[in-house]
PDB file of C-alpha atoms in Angstrom:
ATOM      1  CA  MET L 135       0.000   0.000   0.000  1.00  0.00           C
ATOM      2  CA  SER L 136       2.883   2.365   0.703  1.00  0.00           C
ATOM      3  CA  ASP L 137       4.089   2.032  -2.909  1.00  0.00           C
ATOM      4  CA  ALA L 138       0.664   3.151  -4.122  1.00  0.00           C
ATOM      5  CA  VAL L 139       0.403   6.133  -1.799  1.00  0.00           C
ATOM      6  CA  VAL L 140       3.864   7.695  -2.205  1.00  0.00           C
ATOM      7  CA  PRO L 141       3.529   8.671  -5.907  1.00  0.00           C
ATOM      8  CA  HIS L 142       0.196  10.353  -5.159  1.00  0.00           C
ATOM      9  CA  ARG L 143       1.778  12.434  -2.383  1.00  0.00           C
ATOM     10  CA  THR L 144       4.736  13.293  -4.581  1.00  0.00           C
ATOM     11  CA  GLN L 145       2.411  14.538  -7.293  1.00  0.00           C
ATOM     12  CA  ASP L 146       0.482  16.688  -4.808  1.00  0.00           C
ATOM     13  CA  HIS L 147       3.712  18.274  -3.606  1.00  0.00           C
ATOM     14  CA  GLN L 148       4.997  18.819  -7.134  1.00  0.00           C
ATOM     15  CA  ALA L 149       1.872  20.694  -8.276  1.00  0.00           C
ATOM     16  CA  PRO L 150       2.389  23.851  -6.188  1.00  0.00           C
ATOM     17  CA  ALA L 151       6.145  23.617  -6.689  1.00  0.00           C
ATOM     18  CA  GLY L 152       5.624  23.587 -10.461  1.00  0.00           C
ATOM     19  CA  TRP L 153       3.342  26.630 -10.231  1.00  0.00           C
ATOM     20  CA  VAL L 154       5.933  28.524  -8.194  1.00  0.00           C
ATOM     21  CA  ARG L 155       8.676  27.542 -10.636  1.00  0.00           C
ATOM     22  CA  ARG L 156       6.641  28.807 -13.598  1.00  0.00           C
ATOM     23  CA  ALA L 157       5.952  32.077 -11.791  1.00  0.00           C
ATOM     24  CA  LEU L 158       9.655  32.590 -11.029  1.00  0.00           C
ATOM     25  CA  ASP L 159      10.550  31.867 -14.670  1.00  0.00           C
ATOM     26  CA  SER L 160       7.887  34.202 -16.077  1.00  0.00           C
ATOM     27  CA  ASP L 161       8.647  37.391 -17.983  1.00  0.00           C
ATOM     28  CA  ILE L 162       6.831  39.468 -15.360  1.00  0.00           C
ATOM     29  CA  PHE L 163       8.995  38.240 -12.484  1.00  0.00           C
ATOM     30  CA  TYR L 164      12.114  38.708 -14.646  1.00  0.00           C
ATOM     31  CA  SER L 165      11.052  42.305 -15.281  1.00  0.00           C
ATOM     32  CA  PHE L 166      10.394  42.746 -11.555  1.00  0.00           C
ATOM     33  CA  ARG L 167      13.872  41.505 -10.613  1.00  0.00           C
ATOM     34  CA  ARG L 168      15.547  43.811 -13.118  1.00  0.00           C
ATOM     35  CA  SER L 169      13.921  46.949 -11.711  1.00  0.00           C
ATOM     36  CA  ARG L 170      15.406  47.924  -8.353  1.00  0.00           C
ATOM     37  CA  LEU L 171      13.003  50.855  -8.089  1.00  0.00           C
ATOM     38  CA  THR L 172      10.052  48.507  -8.457  1.00  0.00           C
ATOM     39  CA  MET L 173      11.438  46.152  -5.822  1.00  0.00           C
ATOM     40  CA  VAL L 174      11.848  49.067  -3.407  1.00  0.00           C
ATOM     41  CA  ALA L 175       8.304  50.270  -4.171  1.00  0.00           C
ATOM     42  CA  ALA L 176       6.928  46.768  -3.629  1.00  0.00           C
ATOM     43  CA  SER L 177       8.790  46.477  -0.315  1.00  0.00           C
ATOM     44  CA  ILE L 178       7.465  49.840   0.894  1.00  0.00           C
ATOM     45  CA  THR L 179       3.923  48.964  -0.168  1.00  0.00           C
ATOM     46  CA  LEU L 180       4.151  45.618   1.616  1.00  0.00           C
ATOM     47  CA  LEU L 181       5.493  47.395   4.705  1.00  0.00           C
ATOM     48  CA  PHE L 182       2.513  49.762   4.751  1.00  0.00           C
ATOM     49  CA  PHE L 183       0.095  46.859   4.470  1.00  0.00           C
ATOM     50  CA  LEU L 184       1.828  44.989   7.293  1.00  0.00           C
ATOM     51  CA  LEU L 185       1.776  48.090   9.489  1.00  0.00           C
ATOM     52  CA  ALA L 186      -1.963  48.449   8.872  1.00  0.00           C
ATOM     53  CA  ILE L 187      -2.667  44.777   9.549  1.00  0.00           C
ATOM     54  CA  PHE L 188      -0.665  44.662  12.788  1.00  0.00           C
ATOM     55  CA  ALA L 189      -1.572  48.179  13.961  1.00  0.00           C
ATOM     56  CA  SER L 190      -3.219  46.964  17.146  1.00  0.00           C
ATOM     57  CA  TRP L 191       0.013  45.157  18.149  1.00  0.00           C
ATOM     58  CA  LEU L 192       2.413  47.941  17.173  1.00  0.00           C
ATOM     59  CA  ALA L 193       0.539  50.971  18.495  1.00  0.00           C
ATOM     60  CA  VAL L 194       1.151  52.159  22.059  1.00  0.00           C
ATOM     61  CA  GLN L 195      -2.536  53.119  22.387  1.00  0.00           C
ATOM     62  CA  ASP L 196      -5.849  52.750  20.591  1.00  0.00           C
ATOM     63  CA  PRO L 197      -6.446  56.238  19.141  1.00  0.00           C
ATOM     64  CA  PHE L 198     -10.113  55.348  18.529  1.00  0.00           C
ATOM     65  CA  ASP L 199     -10.716  54.737  22.257  1.00  0.00           C
ATOM     66  CA  PRO L 200     -11.315  58.030  24.153  1.00  0.00           C
ATOM     67  CA  ALA L 201     -10.700  56.239  27.476  1.00  0.00           C
ATOM     68  CA  GLN L 202      -7.013  55.820  26.532  1.00  0.00           C
ATOM     69  CA  LEU L 203      -6.484  59.496  25.681  1.00  0.00           C
ATOM     70  CA  GLN L 204      -5.290  62.072  28.227  1.00  0.00           C
ATOM     71  CA  LEU L 205      -5.383  65.803  27.561  1.00  0.00           C
ATOM     72  CA  LEU L 206      -2.325  66.207  29.801  1.00  0.00           C
ATOM     73  CA  ASN L 207      -0.341  64.461  27.051  1.00  0.00           C
ATOM     74  CA  SER L 208      -1.516  66.812  24.297  1.00  0.00           C
ATOM     75  CA  ARG L 209       0.905  68.438  21.854  1.00  0.00           C
ATOM     76  CA  ILE L 210       3.999  66.594  23.058  1.00  0.00           C
ATOM     77  CA  ALA L 211       6.897  66.955  20.615  1.00  0.00           C
ATOM     78  CA  PRO L 212       8.584  63.925  18.977  1.00  0.00           C
ATOM     79  CA  LEU L 213      10.767  61.800  21.224  1.00  0.00           C
ATOM     80  CA  TRP L 214      14.116  62.902  19.755  1.00  0.00           C
ATOM     81  CA  THR L 215      13.448  66.596  20.440  1.00  0.00           C
ATOM     82  CA  ALA L 216      14.172  68.411  23.713  1.00  0.00           C
ATOM     83  CA  ASP L 217      10.511  68.348  24.773  1.00  0.00           C
ATOM     84  CA  GLY L 218       9.864  64.740  23.728  1.00  0.00           C
ATOM     85  CA  GLN L 219       8.514  62.135  26.103  1.00  0.00           C
ATOM     86  CA  SER L 220       8.410  58.348  26.031  1.00  0.00           C
ATOM     87  CA  PRO L 221       6.619  56.386  24.601  1.00  0.00           C
ATOM     88  CA  PHE L 222       5.403  58.980  22.065  1.00  0.00           C
ATOM     89  CA  LEU L 223       7.952  58.477  19.288  1.00  0.00           C
ATOM     90  CA  LEU L 224       6.335  60.927  16.845  1.00  0.00           C
ATOM     91  CA  GLY L 225       4.688  63.129  19.465  1.00  0.00           C
ATOM     92  CA  THR L 226       0.986  63.617  20.205  1.00  0.00           C
ATOM     93  CA  ASP L 227      -1.851  65.768  18.873  1.00  0.00           C
ATOM     94  CA  GLU L 228      -4.219  68.151  20.663  1.00  0.00           C
ATOM     95  CA  GLN L 229      -6.237  65.270  22.170  1.00  0.00           C
ATOM     96  CA  GLY L 230      -3.221  63.488  23.616  1.00  0.00           C
ATOM     97  CA  ARG L 231      -3.367  60.941  20.822  1.00  0.00           C
ATOM     98  CA  ASP L 232      -0.061  59.303  19.906  1.00  0.00           C
ATOM     99  CA  VAL L 233       0.704  60.370  16.336  1.00  0.00           C
ATOM    100  CA  LEU L 234       2.379  57.081  15.396  1.00  0.00           C
ATOM    101  CA  SER L 235      -0.569  55.066  16.707  1.00  0.00           C
ATOM    102  CA  ALA L 236      -2.974  57.371  14.882  1.00  0.00           C
ATOM    103  CA  ILE L 237      -1.015  56.890  11.646  1.00  0.00           C
ATOM    104  CA  LEU L 238      -1.078  53.096  11.996  1.00  0.00           C
ATOM    105  CA  TYR L 239      -4.829  53.003  12.589  1.00  0.00           C
ATOM    106  CA  GLY L 240      -5.458  55.738  10.025  1.00  0.00           C
ATOM    107  CA  LEU L 241      -3.443  53.767   7.484  1.00  0.00           C
ATOM    108  CA  ARG L 242      -5.754  50.812   8.115  1.00  0.00           C
ATOM    109  CA  ILE L 243      -8.820  52.995   7.415  1.00  0.00           C
ATOM    110  CA  SER L 244      -7.322  54.558   4.280  1.00  0.00           C
ATOM    111  CA  LEU L 245      -6.311  51.193   2.819  1.00  0.00           C
ATOM    112  CA  ALA L 246      -9.659  49.615   3.692  1.00  0.00           C
ATOM    113  CA  VAL L 247     -11.613  52.404   1.995  1.00  0.00           C
ATOM    114  CA  GLY L 248      -9.270  52.410  -1.005  1.00  0.00           C
ATOM    115  CA  ILE L 249      -9.329  48.649  -1.548  1.00  0.00           C
ATOM    116  CA  ALA L 250     -13.099  48.373  -1.014  1.00  0.00           C
ATOM    117  CA  GLY L 251     -13.675  51.323  -3.358  1.00  0.00           C
ATOM    118  CA  VAL L 252     -11.524  49.749  -6.072  1.00  0.00           C
ATOM    119  CA  VAL L 253     -13.291  46.390  -5.679  1.00  0.00           C
ATOM    120  CA  PHE L 254     -16.701  48.056  -5.940  1.00  0.00           C
ATOM    121  CA  ALA L 255     -15.662  50.176  -8.928  1.00  0.00           C
ATOM    122  CA  GLY L 256     -14.099  47.158 -10.622  1.00  0.00           C
ATOM    123  CA  ALA L 257     -17.117  44.917 -10.085  1.00  0.00           C
ATOM    124  CA  LEU L 258     -19.512  47.565 -11.408  1.00  0.00           C
ATOM    125  CA  GLY L 259     -17.322  48.619 -14.318  1.00  0.00           C
ATOM    126  CA  ILE L 260     -16.441  45.065 -15.385  1.00  0.00           C
ATOM    127  CA  ALA L 261     -20.089  43.982 -15.325  1.00  0.00           C
ATOM    128  CA  LEU L 262     -21.258  46.981 -17.341  1.00  0.00           C
ATOM    129  CA  GLY L 263     -18.319  46.675 -19.738  1.00  0.00           C
ATOM    130  CA  LEU L 264     -19.057  43.011 -20.376  1.00  0.00           C
ATOM    131  CA  ILE L 265     -22.729  43.741 -21.009  1.00  0.00           C
ATOM    132  CA  ALA L 266     -21.997  46.686 -23.297  1.00  0.00           C
ATOM    133  CA  GLY L 267     -19.316  44.906 -25.319  1.00  0.00           C
ATOM    134  CA  TYR L 268     -21.052  41.541 -25.614  1.00  0.00           C
ATOM    135  CA  PHE L 269     -24.591  42.638 -26.454  1.00  0.00           C
ATOM    136  CA  GLY L 270     -23.848  45.944 -28.215  1.00  0.00           C
ATOM    137  CA  GLY L 271     -26.705  47.901 -29.778  1.00  0.00           C
ATOM    138  CA  VAL L 272     -28.901  50.080 -27.600  1.00  0.00           C
ATOM    139  CA  VAL L 273     -27.498  48.634 -24.360  1.00  0.00           C
ATOM    140  CA  ASP L 274     -23.958  49.536 -25.406  1.00  0.00           C
ATOM    141  CA  THR L 275     -25.028  53.034 -26.463  1.00  0.00           C
ATOM    142  CA  VAL L 276     -26.816  53.799 -23.180  1.00  0.00           C
ATOM    143  CA  ILE L 277     -23.973  52.552 -20.967  1.00  0.00           C
ATOM    144  CA  MET L 278     -21.269  54.334 -22.932  1.00  0.00           C
ATOM    145  CA  ARG L 279     -23.200  57.632 -23.067  1.00  0.00           C
ATOM    146  CA  ILE L 280     -23.568  57.503 -19.277  1.00  0.00           C
ATOM    147  CA  ALA L 281     -19.816  56.858 -19.041  1.00  0.00           C
ATOM    148  CA  ASP L 282     -19.085  59.785 -21.382  1.00  0.00           C
ATOM    149  CA  VAL L 283     -21.211  62.130 -19.304  1.00  0.00           C
ATOM    150  CA  GLN L 284     -19.463  61.074 -16.092  1.00  0.00           C
ATOM    151  CA  LEU L 285     -16.040  61.603 -17.663  1.00  0.00           C
ATOM    152  CA  THR L 286     -16.867  65.299 -18.070  1.00  0.00           C
ATOM    153  CA  PHE L 287     -16.790  65.683 -14.273  1.00  0.00           C
ATOM    154  CA  PRO L 288     -13.710  65.193 -12.053  1.00  0.00           C
ATOM    155  CA  ALA L 289     -13.848  62.101  -9.873  1.00  0.00           C
ATOM    156  CA  ILE L 290     -13.629  64.174  -6.692  1.00  0.00           C
ATOM    157  CA  LEU L 291     -16.809  66.076  -7.650  1.00  0.00           C
ATOM    158  CA  ILE L 292     -18.691  62.810  -8.225  1.00  0.00           C
ATOM    159  CA  ALA L 293     -17.492  61.539  -4.851  1.00  0.00           C
ATOM    160  CA  LEU L 294     -18.496  64.805  -3.154  1.00  0.00           C
ATOM    161  CA  LEU L 295     -21.939  64.638  -4.779  1.00  0.00           C
ATOM    162  CA  VAL L 296     -22.596  61.038  -3.728  1.00  0.00           C
ATOM    163  CA  ASN L 297     -21.236  61.681  -0.248  1.00  0.00           C
ATOM    164  CA  GLY L 298     -23.331  64.834   0.151  1.00  0.00           C
ATOM    165  CA  VAL L 299     -26.539  63.145  -1.012  1.00  0.00           C
ATOM    166  CA  ALA L 300     -25.991  60.215   1.360  1.00  0.00           C
ATOM    167  CA  LYS L 301     -25.336  62.483   4.330  1.00  0.00           C
ATOM    168  CA  SER L 302     -28.365  64.643   3.555  1.00  0.00           C
ATOM    169  CA  LEU L 303     -30.606  61.571   3.393  1.00  0.00           C
ATOM    170  CA  LEU L 304     -29.222  59.729   6.424  1.00  0.00           C
ATOM    171  CA  GLY L 305     -28.405  62.728   8.621  1.00  0.00           C
ATOM    172  CA  ASN L 306     -27.640  61.825  12.237  1.00  0.00           C
ATOM    173  CA  ARG L 307     -28.023  58.108  11.512  1.00  0.00           C
ATOM    174  CA  LEU L 308     -24.669  58.148   9.730  1.00  0.00           C
ATOM    175  CA  ASP L 309     -22.145  56.674  12.200  1.00  0.00           C
ATOM    176  CA  GLU L 310     -18.462  55.861  11.606  1.00  0.00           C
ATOM    177  CA  MET L 311     -19.032  52.552   9.808  1.00  0.00           C
ATOM    178  CA  SER L 312     -21.858  54.010   7.722  1.00  0.00           C
ATOM    179  CA  THR L 313     -19.565  56.883   6.745  1.00  0.00           C
ATOM    180  CA  LEU L 314     -16.958  54.353   5.648  1.00  0.00           C
ATOM    181  CA  GLY L 315     -19.556  52.582   3.511  1.00  0.00           C
ATOM    182  CA  VAL L 316     -20.675  55.858   1.946  1.00  0.00           C
ATOM    183  CA  LEU L 317     -17.061  56.677   1.057  1.00  0.00           C
ATOM    184  CA  VAL L 318     -16.627  53.272  -0.581  1.00  0.00           C
ATOM    185  CA  ILE L 319     -19.756  53.781  -2.695  1.00  0.00           C
ATOM    186  CA  ALA L 320     -18.764  57.346  -3.586  1.00  0.00           C
ATOM    187  CA  ILE L 321     -15.281  56.275  -4.676  1.00  0.00           C
ATOM    188  CA  GLY L 322     -16.617  53.248  -6.556  1.00  0.00           C
ATOM    189  CA  LEU L 323     -19.106  55.347  -8.515  1.00  0.00           C
ATOM    190  CA  SER L 324     -16.281  57.754  -9.381  1.00  0.00           C
ATOM    191  CA  PHE L 325     -13.926  55.205 -10.985  1.00  0.00           C
ATOM    192  CA  TRP L 326     -16.080  52.538 -12.665  1.00  0.00           C
ATOM    193  CA  VAL L 327     -15.880  54.181 -16.102  1.00  0.00           C
ATOM    194  CA  GLN L 328     -12.263  53.196 -16.775  1.00  0.00           C
ATOM    195  CA  TYR L 329     -13.023  49.537 -16.132  1.00  0.00           C
ATOM    196  CA  ALA L 330     -16.158  49.616 -18.270  1.00  0.00           C
ATOM    197  CA  ARG L 331     -14.491  51.229 -21.284  1.00  0.00           C
ATOM    198  CA  THR L 332     -11.433  48.972 -21.106  1.00  0.00           C
ATOM    199  CA  VAL L 333     -13.440  45.759 -20.705  1.00  0.00           C
ATOM    200  CA  ARG L 334     -15.879  46.800 -23.438  1.00  0.00           C
ATOM    201  CA  GLY L 335     -13.035  47.286 -25.937  1.00  0.00           C
ATOM    202  CA  SER L 336     -11.481  43.933 -25.056  1.00  0.00           C
ATOM    203  CA  VAL L 337     -14.824  42.122 -25.227  1.00  0.00           C
ATOM    204  CA  MET L 338     -15.599  43.551 -28.679  1.00  0.00           C
ATOM    205  CA  VAL L 339     -12.349  42.001 -29.893  1.00  0.00           C
ATOM    206  CA  GLU L 340     -12.731  38.681 -28.073  1.00  0.00           C
ATOM    207  CA  LYS L 341     -16.382  38.016 -28.931  1.00  0.00           C
ATOM    208  CA  ASN L 342     -15.535  37.617 -32.630  1.00  0.00           C
ATOM    209  CA  LYS L 343     -13.028  34.836 -31.992  1.00  0.00           C
ATOM    210  CA  ASP L 344     -13.620  31.156 -32.589  1.00  0.00           C
ATOM    211  CA  TYR L 345     -13.784  30.041 -28.959  1.00  0.00           C
ATOM    212  CA  VAL L 346     -16.707  32.389 -28.284  1.00  0.00           C
ATOM    213  CA  ALA L 347     -18.499  31.157 -31.403  1.00  0.00           C
ATOM    214  CA  ALA L 348     -17.913  27.569 -30.275  1.00  0.00           C
ATOM    215  CA  ALA L 349     -19.312  28.324 -26.820  1.00  0.00           C
ATOM    216  CA  GLN L 350     -22.388  29.917 -28.397  1.00  0.00           C
ATOM    217  CA  LEU L 351     -22.791  26.954 -30.723  1.00  0.00           C
ATOM    218  CA  ILE L 352     -22.983  24.427 -27.905  1.00  0.00           C
ATOM    219  CA  GLY L 353     -25.629  26.557 -26.203  1.00  0.00           C
ATOM    220  CA  LEU L 354     -23.765  28.087 -23.251  1.00  0.00           C
ATOM    221  CA  PRO L 355     -25.691  31.013 -21.708  1.00  0.00           C
ATOM    222  CA  ALA L 356     -24.358  34.531 -22.262  1.00  0.00           C
ATOM    223  CA  PRO L 357     -23.349  35.188 -18.606  1.00  0.00           C
ATOM    224  CA  LYS L 358     -21.304  31.998 -18.547  1.00  0.00           C
ATOM    225  CA  ILE L 359     -19.544  32.907 -21.790  1.00  0.00           C
ATOM    226  CA  MET L 360     -18.814  36.438 -20.588  1.00  0.00           C
ATOM    227  CA  PHE L 361     -17.475  35.600 -17.140  1.00  0.00           C
ATOM    228  CA  ARG L 362     -15.838  32.226 -17.750  1.00  0.00           C
ATOM    229  CA  HIS L 363     -14.407  32.619 -21.254  1.00  0.00           C
ATOM    230  CA  VAL L 364     -14.180  36.291 -22.220  1.00  0.00           C
ATOM    231  CA  LEU L 365     -13.348  37.978 -18.899  1.00  0.00           C
ATOM    232  CA  PRO L 366     -10.095  36.017 -18.183  1.00  0.00           C
ATOM    233  CA  ASN L 367      -8.638  37.360 -21.445  1.00  0.00           C
ATOM    234  CA  THR L 368      -9.144  40.949 -20.295  1.00  0.00           C
ATOM    235  CA  MET L 369      -7.547  40.659 -16.831  1.00  0.00           C
ATOM    236  CA  GLY L 370      -4.191  42.216 -17.778  1.00  0.00           C
ATOM    237  CA  PRO L 371      -5.481  45.772 -18.350  1.00  0.00           C
ATOM    238  CA  ILE L 372      -7.869  45.402 -15.395  1.00  0.00           C
ATOM    239  CA  LEU L 373      -4.992  44.655 -12.998  1.00  0.00           C
ATOM    240  CA  VAL L 374      -3.115  47.740 -14.191  1.00  0.00           C
ATOM    241  CA  ILE L 375      -6.173  49.966 -13.774  1.00  0.00           C
ATOM    242  CA  ALA L 376      -6.917  48.517 -10.330  1.00  0.00           C
ATOM    243  CA  THR L 377      -3.369  49.162  -9.102  1.00  0.00           C
ATOM    244  CA  ILE L 378      -3.331  52.760 -10.294  1.00  0.00           C
ATOM    245  CA  ASN L 379      -6.900  53.328  -9.093  1.00  0.00           C
ATOM    246  CA  LEU L 380      -5.952  52.128  -5.611  1.00  0.00           C
ATOM    247  CA  ALA L 381      -3.661  55.137  -5.263  1.00  0.00           C
ATOM    248  CA  LEU L 382      -6.341  57.430  -6.717  1.00  0.00           C
ATOM    249  CA  ALA L 383      -8.969  55.996  -4.372  1.00  0.00           C
ATOM    250  CA  ILE L 384      -6.757  56.598  -1.325  1.00  0.00           C
ATOM    251  CA  ILE L 385      -6.097  60.166  -2.499  1.00  0.00           C
ATOM    252  CA  THR L 386      -9.823  60.735  -3.073  1.00  0.00           C
ATOM    253  CA  GLU L 387     -10.665  59.484   0.413  1.00  0.00           C
ATOM    254  CA  ALA L 388      -7.917  61.651   1.911  1.00  0.00           C
ATOM    255  CA  THR L 389      -9.217  64.677  -0.004  1.00  0.00           C
ATOM    256  CA  LEU L 390     -12.776  64.091   1.179  1.00  0.00           C
ATOM    257  CA  SER L 391     -11.596  63.658   4.756  1.00  0.00           C
ATOM    258  CA  PHE L 392      -9.412  66.770   4.518  1.00  0.00           C
ATOM    259  CA  LEU L 393     -12.432  68.758   3.321  1.00  0.00           C
ATOM    260  CA  GLY L 394     -14.480  67.454   6.251  1.00  0.00           C
ATOM    261  CA  ALA L 395     -16.670  65.193   4.098  1.00  0.00           C
ATOM    262  CA  GLY L 396     -14.915  61.928   4.965  1.00  0.00           C
ATOM    263  CA  MET L 397     -14.017  60.001   8.084  1.00  0.00           C
ATOM    264  CA  PRO L 398     -14.761  61.774  11.400  1.00  0.00           C
ATOM    265  CA  ASP L 399     -12.216  62.743  14.059  1.00  0.00           C
ATOM    266  CA  THR L 400     -13.281  59.796  16.219  1.00  0.00           C
ATOM    267  CA  MET L 401     -12.187  57.321  13.524  1.00  0.00           C
ATOM    268  CA  PRO L 402      -9.577  59.244  11.528  1.00  0.00           C
ATOM    269  CA  SER L 403      -7.972  58.198   8.288  1.00  0.00           C
ATOM    270  CA  LEU L 404      -4.713  59.709   7.051  1.00  0.00           C
ATOM    271  CA  GLY L 405      -6.670  62.511   5.392  1.00  0.00           C
ATOM    272  CA  THR L 406      -8.486  63.305   8.634  1.00  0.00           C
ATOM    273  CA  LEU L 407      -5.185  63.368  10.537  1.00  0.00           C
ATOM    274  CA  ILE L 408      -3.761  65.805   7.995  1.00  0.00           C
ATOM    275  CA  ARG L 409      -6.826  68.040   8.365  1.00  0.00           C
ATOM    276  CA  ILE L 410      -6.505  67.993  12.149  1.00  0.00           C
ATOM    277  CA  GLY L 411      -2.786  68.695  12.048  1.00  0.00           C
ATOM    278  CA  ASN L 412      -3.173  71.495   9.520  1.00  0.00           C
ATOM    279  CA  ASN L 413      -4.940  73.569  12.176  1.00  0.00           C
ATOM    280  CA  TYR L 414      -1.802  73.512  14.333  1.00  0.00           C
ATOM    281  CA  LEU L 415       0.843  73.870  11.631  1.00  0.00           C
ATOM    282  CA  PHE L 416       1.500  77.577  12.246  1.00  0.00           C
ATOM    283  CA  ALA L 417       1.305  77.152  16.016  1.00  0.00           C
ATOM    284  CA  GLY L 418       4.581  75.229  16.055  1.00  0.00           C
ATOM    285  CA  GLU L 419       3.147  71.688  16.337  1.00  0.00           C
ATOM    286  CA  TRP L 420       4.415  70.697  12.872  1.00  0.00           C
ATOM    287  CA  TRP L 421       4.642  66.969  13.657  1.00  0.00           C
ATOM    288  CA  ILE L 422       0.855  66.586  13.868  1.00  0.00           C
ATOM    289  CA  VAL L 423       0.491  67.189  10.121  1.00  0.00           C
ATOM    290  CA  ALA L 424       3.983  66.321   8.848  1.00  0.00           C
ATOM    291  CA  PHE L 425       4.129  62.617   9.686  1.00  0.00           C
ATOM    292  CA  PRO L 426       0.630  61.670   8.412  1.00  0.00           C
ATOM    293  CA  GLY L 427       1.425  63.631   5.239  1.00  0.00           C
ATOM    294  CA  ILE L 428       4.718  61.777   4.768  1.00  0.00           C
ATOM    295  CA  ALA L 429       2.982  58.430   5.323  1.00  0.00           C
ATOM    296  CA  LEU L 430       0.279  59.263   2.763  1.00  0.00           C
ATOM    297  CA  ALA L 431       2.812  60.511   0.203  1.00  0.00           C
ATOM    298  CA  GLY L 432       5.003  57.423   0.632  1.00  0.00           C
ATOM    299  CA  LEU L 433       2.056  55.067   0.256  1.00  0.00           C
ATOM    300  CA  ILE L 434       0.732  56.793  -2.885  1.00  0.00           C
ATOM    301  CA  LEU L 435       4.169  57.018  -4.493  1.00  0.00           C
ATOM    302  CA  SER L 436       4.984  53.348  -3.934  1.00  0.00           C
ATOM    303  CA  ILE L 437       1.616  52.172  -5.303  1.00  0.00           C
ATOM    304  CA  ASN L 438       1.956  54.436  -8.356  1.00  0.00           C
ATOM    305  CA  LEU L 439       5.424  53.078  -9.076  1.00  0.00           C
ATOM    306  CA  LEU L 440       4.060  49.537  -8.917  1.00  0.00           C
ATOM    307  CA  GLY L 441       1.232  50.481 -11.254  1.00  0.00           C
ATOM    308  CA  ASP L 442       3.634  52.011 -13.779  1.00  0.00           C
ATOM    309  CA  TRP L 443       5.825  48.917 -13.710  1.00  0.00           C
ATOM    310  CA  LEU L 444       2.845  46.574 -14.051  1.00  0.00           C
ATOM    311  CA  ARG L 445       1.558  48.540 -17.036  1.00  0.00           C
ATOM    312  CA  ASP L 446       4.913  48.170 -18.800  1.00  0.00           C
ATOM    313  CA  ALA L 447       5.379  44.533 -17.776  1.00  0.00           C
ATOM    314  CA  LEU L 448       1.978  43.489 -19.155  1.00  0.00           C
ATOM    315  CA  ASN L 449       2.433  45.396 -22.403  1.00  0.00           C
ATOM    316  CA  PRO L 450       3.540  42.863 -25.064  1.00  0.00           C
ATOM    317  CA  LYS L 451       5.040  45.625 -27.228  1.00  0.00           C
ATOM    318  CA  LEU L 452       7.603  46.415 -24.532  1.00  0.00           C
ATOM    319  CA  ARG L 453       8.760  42.843 -23.914  1.00  0.00           C
TER     320      ARG L 453
END
């Protein structure tokens, strides 16, 4: 019996090893290894994600818990300055909130809103793009005219409009988590057009190929053809758009929060922390706004560099 079992186990172990080997030998990984700037950007992006995930273990306090805040610790300078105090490495704000802890938790909020917004925008845009490209005709015309109209407005104005309408309808019932959901919807409705137009163009090319005609001939339903056969062939451009849109979504959320239309002070994102710190910039407490701003700039820059590399790596003309 042992002779019959061992080959089966060997095959199971070889399957993931073969997948890893193919990934390491791929053109994309070769391009990644050749670009030191991309490797640095990927490392910084991974670091930000790890800091957000393990924020509750790394932070010296929970900045969202008022019971842990003391006004006596307000506006303490960073630790390495003459007025610094332990354990506040980057100082504190006007509420006695540790700036480093606030950045870690704010980074978690910013990434959560950005990722959820990109997922929502991608799901909506991909679905509408598939429908428009596959069926064409009046459906295609209506969807694309709506997309053209939305492109005439900046994304931040669309997000402000959706956010304002939601807050006017919900009023006092809008708590922290509801505000987060509204931001996700506002950001998603601001960025779906790029996905829809890209997927529509790819679908119009793919639907005339033989494998789609064969699937139609055997009687497969249209949704199954679109999502199982056509969509996988359009994933390259979608990944590039999603990576770049992640940075744009985080910037949009930070802008909304800076304008006072985003996350509240009780559950601040990086944009909210920058807005709070901006009020004390000319009073000498520069660290309250400087460090959240540096964290936001570093995160956006690293994601944008990854998006630029991914766009070039997935472009067959540049290989």
